[in-house]
mmCIF file of C-alpha atoms in Angstrom:
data_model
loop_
_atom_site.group_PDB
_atom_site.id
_atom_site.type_symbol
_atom_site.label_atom_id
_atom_site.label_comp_id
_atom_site.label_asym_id
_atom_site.label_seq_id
_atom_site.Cartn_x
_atom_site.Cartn_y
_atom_site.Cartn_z
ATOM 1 C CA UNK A 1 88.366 65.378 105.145
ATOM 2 C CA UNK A 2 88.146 68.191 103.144
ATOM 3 C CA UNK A 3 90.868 71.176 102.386
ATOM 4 C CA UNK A 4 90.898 74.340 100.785
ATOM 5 C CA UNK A 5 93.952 76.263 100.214
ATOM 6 C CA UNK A 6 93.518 80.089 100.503
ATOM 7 C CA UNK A 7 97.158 80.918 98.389
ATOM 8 C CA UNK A 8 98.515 83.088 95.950
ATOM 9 C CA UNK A 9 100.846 81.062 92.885
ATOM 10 C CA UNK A 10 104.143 83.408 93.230
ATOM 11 C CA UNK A 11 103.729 82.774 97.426
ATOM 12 C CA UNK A 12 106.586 81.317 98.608
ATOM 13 C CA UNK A 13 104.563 79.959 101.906
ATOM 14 C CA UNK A 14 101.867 78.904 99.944
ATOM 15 C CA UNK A 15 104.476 76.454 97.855
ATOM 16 C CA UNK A 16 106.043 75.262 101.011
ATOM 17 C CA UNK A 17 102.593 73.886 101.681
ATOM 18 C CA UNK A 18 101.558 72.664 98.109
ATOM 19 C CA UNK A 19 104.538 70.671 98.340
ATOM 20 C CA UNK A 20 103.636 69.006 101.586
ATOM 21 C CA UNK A 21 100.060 68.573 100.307
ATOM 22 C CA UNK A 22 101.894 66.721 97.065
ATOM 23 C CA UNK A 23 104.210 64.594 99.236
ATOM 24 C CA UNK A 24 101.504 62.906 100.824
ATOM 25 C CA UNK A 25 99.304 62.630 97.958
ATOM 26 C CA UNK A 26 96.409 64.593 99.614
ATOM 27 C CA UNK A 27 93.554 65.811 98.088
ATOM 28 C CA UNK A 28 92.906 70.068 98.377
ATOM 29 C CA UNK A 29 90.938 72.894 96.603
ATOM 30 C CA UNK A 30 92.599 76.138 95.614
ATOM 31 C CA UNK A 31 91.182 79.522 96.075
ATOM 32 C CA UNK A 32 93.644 82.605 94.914
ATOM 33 C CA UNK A 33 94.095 85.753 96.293
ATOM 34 C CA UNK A 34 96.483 87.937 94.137
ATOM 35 C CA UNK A 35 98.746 89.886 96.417
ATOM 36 C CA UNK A 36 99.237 92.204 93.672
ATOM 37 C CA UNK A 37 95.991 93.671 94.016
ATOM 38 C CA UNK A 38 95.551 92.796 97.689
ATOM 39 C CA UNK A 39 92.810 90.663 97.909
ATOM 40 C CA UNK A 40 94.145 88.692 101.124
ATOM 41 C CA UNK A 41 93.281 92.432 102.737
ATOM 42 C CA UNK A 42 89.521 92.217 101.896
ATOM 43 C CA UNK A 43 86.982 91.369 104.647
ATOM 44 C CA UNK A 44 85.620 87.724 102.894
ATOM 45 C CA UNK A 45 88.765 87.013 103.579
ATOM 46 C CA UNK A 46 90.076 88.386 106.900
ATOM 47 C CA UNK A 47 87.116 86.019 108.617
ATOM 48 C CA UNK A 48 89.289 83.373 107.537
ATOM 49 C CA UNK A 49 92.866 84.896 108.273
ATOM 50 C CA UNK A 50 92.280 88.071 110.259
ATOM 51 C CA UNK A 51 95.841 88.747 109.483
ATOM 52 C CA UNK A 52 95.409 89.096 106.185
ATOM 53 C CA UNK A 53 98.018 87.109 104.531
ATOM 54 C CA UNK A 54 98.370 83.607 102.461
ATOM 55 C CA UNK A 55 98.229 80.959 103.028
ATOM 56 C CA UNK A 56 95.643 79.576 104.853
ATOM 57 C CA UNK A 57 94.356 75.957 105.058
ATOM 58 C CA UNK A 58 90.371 75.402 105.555
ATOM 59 C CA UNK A 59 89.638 72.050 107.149
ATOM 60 C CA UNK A 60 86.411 70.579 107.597
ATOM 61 C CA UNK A 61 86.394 72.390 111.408
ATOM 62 C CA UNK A 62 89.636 74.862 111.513
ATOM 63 C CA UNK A 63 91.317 77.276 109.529
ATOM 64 C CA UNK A 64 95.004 77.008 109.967
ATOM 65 C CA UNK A 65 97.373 79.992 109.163
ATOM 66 C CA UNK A 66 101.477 80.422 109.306
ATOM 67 C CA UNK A 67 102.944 77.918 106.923
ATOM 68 C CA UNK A 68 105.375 76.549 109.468
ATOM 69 C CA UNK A 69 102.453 75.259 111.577
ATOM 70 C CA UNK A 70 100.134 73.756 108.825
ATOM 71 C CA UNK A 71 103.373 71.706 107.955
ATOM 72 C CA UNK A 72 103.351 70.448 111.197
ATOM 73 C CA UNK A 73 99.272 69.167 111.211
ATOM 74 C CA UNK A 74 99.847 68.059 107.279
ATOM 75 C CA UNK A 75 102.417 65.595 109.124
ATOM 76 C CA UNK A 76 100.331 64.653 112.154
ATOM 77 C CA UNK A 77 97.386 63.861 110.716
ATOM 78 C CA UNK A 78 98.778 62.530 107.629
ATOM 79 C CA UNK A 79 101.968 60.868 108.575
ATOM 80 C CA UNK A 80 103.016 58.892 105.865
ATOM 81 C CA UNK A 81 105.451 59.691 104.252
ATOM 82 C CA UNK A 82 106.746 61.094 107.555
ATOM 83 C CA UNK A 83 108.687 64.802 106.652
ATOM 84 C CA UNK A 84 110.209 64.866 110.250
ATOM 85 C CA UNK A 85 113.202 62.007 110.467
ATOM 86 C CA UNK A 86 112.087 59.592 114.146
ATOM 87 C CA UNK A 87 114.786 61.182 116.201
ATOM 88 C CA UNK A 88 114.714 64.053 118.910
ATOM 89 C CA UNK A 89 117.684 66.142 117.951
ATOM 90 C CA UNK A 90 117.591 65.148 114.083
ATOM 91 C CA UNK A 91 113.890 66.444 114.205
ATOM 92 C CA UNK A 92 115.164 69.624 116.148
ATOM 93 C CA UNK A 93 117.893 69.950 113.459
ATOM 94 C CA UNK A 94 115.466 69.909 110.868
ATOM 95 C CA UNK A 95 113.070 72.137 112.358
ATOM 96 C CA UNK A 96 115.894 74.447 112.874
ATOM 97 C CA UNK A 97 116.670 74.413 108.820
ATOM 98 C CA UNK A 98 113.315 75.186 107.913
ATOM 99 C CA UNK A 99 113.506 78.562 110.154
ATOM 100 C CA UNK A 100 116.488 79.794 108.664
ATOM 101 C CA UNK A 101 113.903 80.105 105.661
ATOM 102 C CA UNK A 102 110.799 80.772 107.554
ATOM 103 C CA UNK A 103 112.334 82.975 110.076
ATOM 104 C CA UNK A 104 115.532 84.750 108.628
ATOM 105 C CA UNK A 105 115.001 84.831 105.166
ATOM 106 C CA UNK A 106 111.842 85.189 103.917
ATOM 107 C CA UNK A 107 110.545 87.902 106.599
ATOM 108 C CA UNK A 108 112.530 90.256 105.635
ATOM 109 C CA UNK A 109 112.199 89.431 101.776
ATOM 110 C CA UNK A 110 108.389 88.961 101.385
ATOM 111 C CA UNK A 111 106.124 91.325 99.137
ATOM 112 C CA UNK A 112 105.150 93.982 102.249
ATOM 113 C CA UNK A 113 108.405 94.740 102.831
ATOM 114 C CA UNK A 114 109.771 95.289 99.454
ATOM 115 C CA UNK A 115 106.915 97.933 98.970
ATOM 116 C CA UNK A 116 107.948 99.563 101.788
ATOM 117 C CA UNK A 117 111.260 99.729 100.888
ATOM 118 C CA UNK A 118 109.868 100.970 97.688
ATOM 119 C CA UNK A 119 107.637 103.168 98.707
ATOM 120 C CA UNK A 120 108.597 104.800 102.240
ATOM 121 C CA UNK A 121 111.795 104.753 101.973
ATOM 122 C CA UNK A 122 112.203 105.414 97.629
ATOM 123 C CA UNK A 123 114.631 102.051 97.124
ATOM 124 C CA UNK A 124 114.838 101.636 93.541
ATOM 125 C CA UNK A 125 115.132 97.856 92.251
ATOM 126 C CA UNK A 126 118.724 98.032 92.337
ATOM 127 C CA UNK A 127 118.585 98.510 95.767
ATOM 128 C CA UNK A 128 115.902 96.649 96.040
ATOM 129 C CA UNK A 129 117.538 93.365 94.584
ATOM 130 C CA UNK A 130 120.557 93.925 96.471
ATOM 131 C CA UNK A 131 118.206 93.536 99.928
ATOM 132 C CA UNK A 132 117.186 90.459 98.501
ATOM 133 C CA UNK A 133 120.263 89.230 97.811
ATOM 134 C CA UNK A 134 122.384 89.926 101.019
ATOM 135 C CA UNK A 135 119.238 88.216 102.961
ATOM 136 C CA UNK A 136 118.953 85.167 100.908
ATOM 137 C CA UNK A 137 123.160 84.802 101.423
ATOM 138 C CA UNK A 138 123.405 85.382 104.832
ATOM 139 C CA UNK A 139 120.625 82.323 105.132
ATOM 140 C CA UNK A 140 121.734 80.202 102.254
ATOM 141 C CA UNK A 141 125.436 80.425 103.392
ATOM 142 C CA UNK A 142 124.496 78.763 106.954
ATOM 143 C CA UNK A 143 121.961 76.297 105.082
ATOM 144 C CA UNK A 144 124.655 75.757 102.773
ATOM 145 C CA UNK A 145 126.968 74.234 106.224
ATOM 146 C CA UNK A 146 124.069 72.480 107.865
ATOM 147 C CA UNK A 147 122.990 70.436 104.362
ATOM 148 C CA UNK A 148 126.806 69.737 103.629
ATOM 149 C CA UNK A 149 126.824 68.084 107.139
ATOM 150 C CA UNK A 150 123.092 66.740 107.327
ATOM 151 C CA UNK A 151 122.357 65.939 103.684
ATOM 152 C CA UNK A 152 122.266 62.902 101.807
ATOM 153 C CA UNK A 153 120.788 63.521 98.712
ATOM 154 C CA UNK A 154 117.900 65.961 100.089
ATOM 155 C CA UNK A 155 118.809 69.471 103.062
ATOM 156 C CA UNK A 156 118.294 66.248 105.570
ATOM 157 C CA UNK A 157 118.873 62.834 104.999
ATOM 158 C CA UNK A 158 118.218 60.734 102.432
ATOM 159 C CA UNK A 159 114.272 61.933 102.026
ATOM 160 C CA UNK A 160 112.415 65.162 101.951
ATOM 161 C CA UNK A 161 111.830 67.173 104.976
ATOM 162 C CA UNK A 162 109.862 70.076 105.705
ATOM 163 C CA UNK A 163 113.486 71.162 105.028
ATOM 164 C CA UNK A 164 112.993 70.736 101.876
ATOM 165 C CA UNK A 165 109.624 72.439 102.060
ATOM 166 C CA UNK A 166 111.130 75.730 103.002
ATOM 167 C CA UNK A 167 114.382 75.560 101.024
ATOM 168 C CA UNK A 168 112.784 74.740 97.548
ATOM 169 C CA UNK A 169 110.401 77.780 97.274
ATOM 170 C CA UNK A 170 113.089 80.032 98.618
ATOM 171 C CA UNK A 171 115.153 78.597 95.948
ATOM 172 C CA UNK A 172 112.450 80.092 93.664
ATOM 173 C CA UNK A 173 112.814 83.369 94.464
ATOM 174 C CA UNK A 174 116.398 83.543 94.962
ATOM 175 C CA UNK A 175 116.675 82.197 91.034
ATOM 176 C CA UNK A 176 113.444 85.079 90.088
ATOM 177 C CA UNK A 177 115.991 88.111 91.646
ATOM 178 C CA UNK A 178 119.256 86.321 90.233
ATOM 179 C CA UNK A 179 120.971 85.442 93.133
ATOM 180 C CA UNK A 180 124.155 84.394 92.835
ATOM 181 C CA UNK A 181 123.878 80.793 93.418
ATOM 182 C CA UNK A 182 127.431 79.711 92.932
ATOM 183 C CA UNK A 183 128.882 79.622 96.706
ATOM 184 C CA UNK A 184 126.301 76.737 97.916
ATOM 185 C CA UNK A 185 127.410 73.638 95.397
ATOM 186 C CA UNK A 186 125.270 71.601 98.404
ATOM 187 C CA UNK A 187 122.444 73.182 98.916
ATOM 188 C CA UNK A 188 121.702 73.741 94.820
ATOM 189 C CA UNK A 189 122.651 69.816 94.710
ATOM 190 C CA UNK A 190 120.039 69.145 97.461
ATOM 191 C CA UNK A 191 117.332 71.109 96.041
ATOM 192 C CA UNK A 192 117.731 70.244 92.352
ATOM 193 C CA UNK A 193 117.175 66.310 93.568
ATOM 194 C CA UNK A 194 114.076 67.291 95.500
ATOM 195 C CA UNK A 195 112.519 69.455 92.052
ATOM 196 C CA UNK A 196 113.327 66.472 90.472
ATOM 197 C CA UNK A 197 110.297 64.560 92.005
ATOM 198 C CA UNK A 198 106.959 64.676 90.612
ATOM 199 C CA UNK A 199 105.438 66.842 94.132
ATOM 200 C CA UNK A 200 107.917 69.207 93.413
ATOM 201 C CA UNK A 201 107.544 69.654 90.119
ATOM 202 C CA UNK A 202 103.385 69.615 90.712
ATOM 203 C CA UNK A 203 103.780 72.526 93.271
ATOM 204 C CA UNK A 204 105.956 74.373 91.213
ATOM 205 C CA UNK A 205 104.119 78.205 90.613
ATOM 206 C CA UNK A 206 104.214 77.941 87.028
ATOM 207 C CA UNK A 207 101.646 74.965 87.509
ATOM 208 C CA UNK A 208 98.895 76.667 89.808
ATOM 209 C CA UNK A 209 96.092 77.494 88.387
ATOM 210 C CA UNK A 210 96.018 81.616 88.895
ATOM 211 C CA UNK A 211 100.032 81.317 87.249
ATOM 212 C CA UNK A 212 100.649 84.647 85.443
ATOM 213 C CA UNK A 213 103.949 84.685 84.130
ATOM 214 C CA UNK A 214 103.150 87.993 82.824
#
């Protein structure tokens, strides 16, 4: 089978599923679409994702959208290594981890709605990074709990997760706006183990091919 990820480097979605893509080993294309000049808004495009956003994953007969559910068809049609532990509730708990990212967090933190912010409502980047900041602790403080119980090396257990998925990109950006890092010893223990391994490290934005540090 072949895939083609529609993504953007700096997306934070688009890494959870690079990682994924890494951890199994699986073979993918790349096509960028900088947000910055809002090319996942032009019509090529929005026959693919009609909501206009990254990323998107191009099978050989579907295009998948919303990170949260490619995750979940990376893992059933490639299953090995699994990134949901065998159980009912530690699968649930898991699941629940990742949507303290996908759900809580990054929503509110994502590139429309700090332009709005900027732009609507005239938030400067002070303001700005404080938005950032009190969203990213509200969710890292409860992730911070659940990987102190759950963890054993990675957010879950002793192997990455789609946990991990979620919390290592949002990691990313927390360190870009300069979060204050200090209060979650776990979950900074957790994720530096799991950027440690080689899919981390190859998902990593600074790797992609449309990087632009600049």
């Amino acid at each position: 089978m072949s895939l083609t990820l529609h993504g953007y480097w700096r997306s934070t979605t688009a890494y959870r599923v690079r990682i994924a893509l890494a951890l199994k080993g699986i073979a993918y294309e790349q096509v960028p679409h900088d947000l910055r000049t809002g090319a996942q808004r032009k019509a090529e495009y929005r026959t693919l994702n009609p909501q206009g956003l990254v990323p998107a994953l191009e099978t050989d007969d579907v295009v998948l959208t919303q990170s949260p559910a490619i995750l979940e068809w990376i893992d059933e049609v490639y299953p090995d290594p699994p990134l949901l532990p065998a159980g009912a509730n530690d699968r649930a708990i898991v699941r629940a981890m990742a949507a303290t990212v996908a759900c809580d967090i990054h929503p509110v933190n994502n590139l429309r709605i700090l332009n709005a912010l900027r732009t609507e409502f005239g938030a400067d980047e002070a303001a700005v990074n404080r938005w950032i900041a009190r969203w990213i602790g509200d969710g890292f403080a409860a992730l911070e709990t659940q990987i102190a119980r759950y963890g054993d090396g990675f957010a879950f257990g002793a192997t990455p997760t789609i946990a991990d998925c979620h919390l290592i990109p949002q990691l990313y950006s927390a360190e870009r706006f300069a979060v204050d890092l200090s209060p979650y010893p776990h979950l900074k223990a957790a994720a530096d183990k799991a950027r440690a391994l080689p899919a981390f490290a190859a998902a990593h934005p600074d790797r992609q091919p449309d990087a632009d540090p600049a």
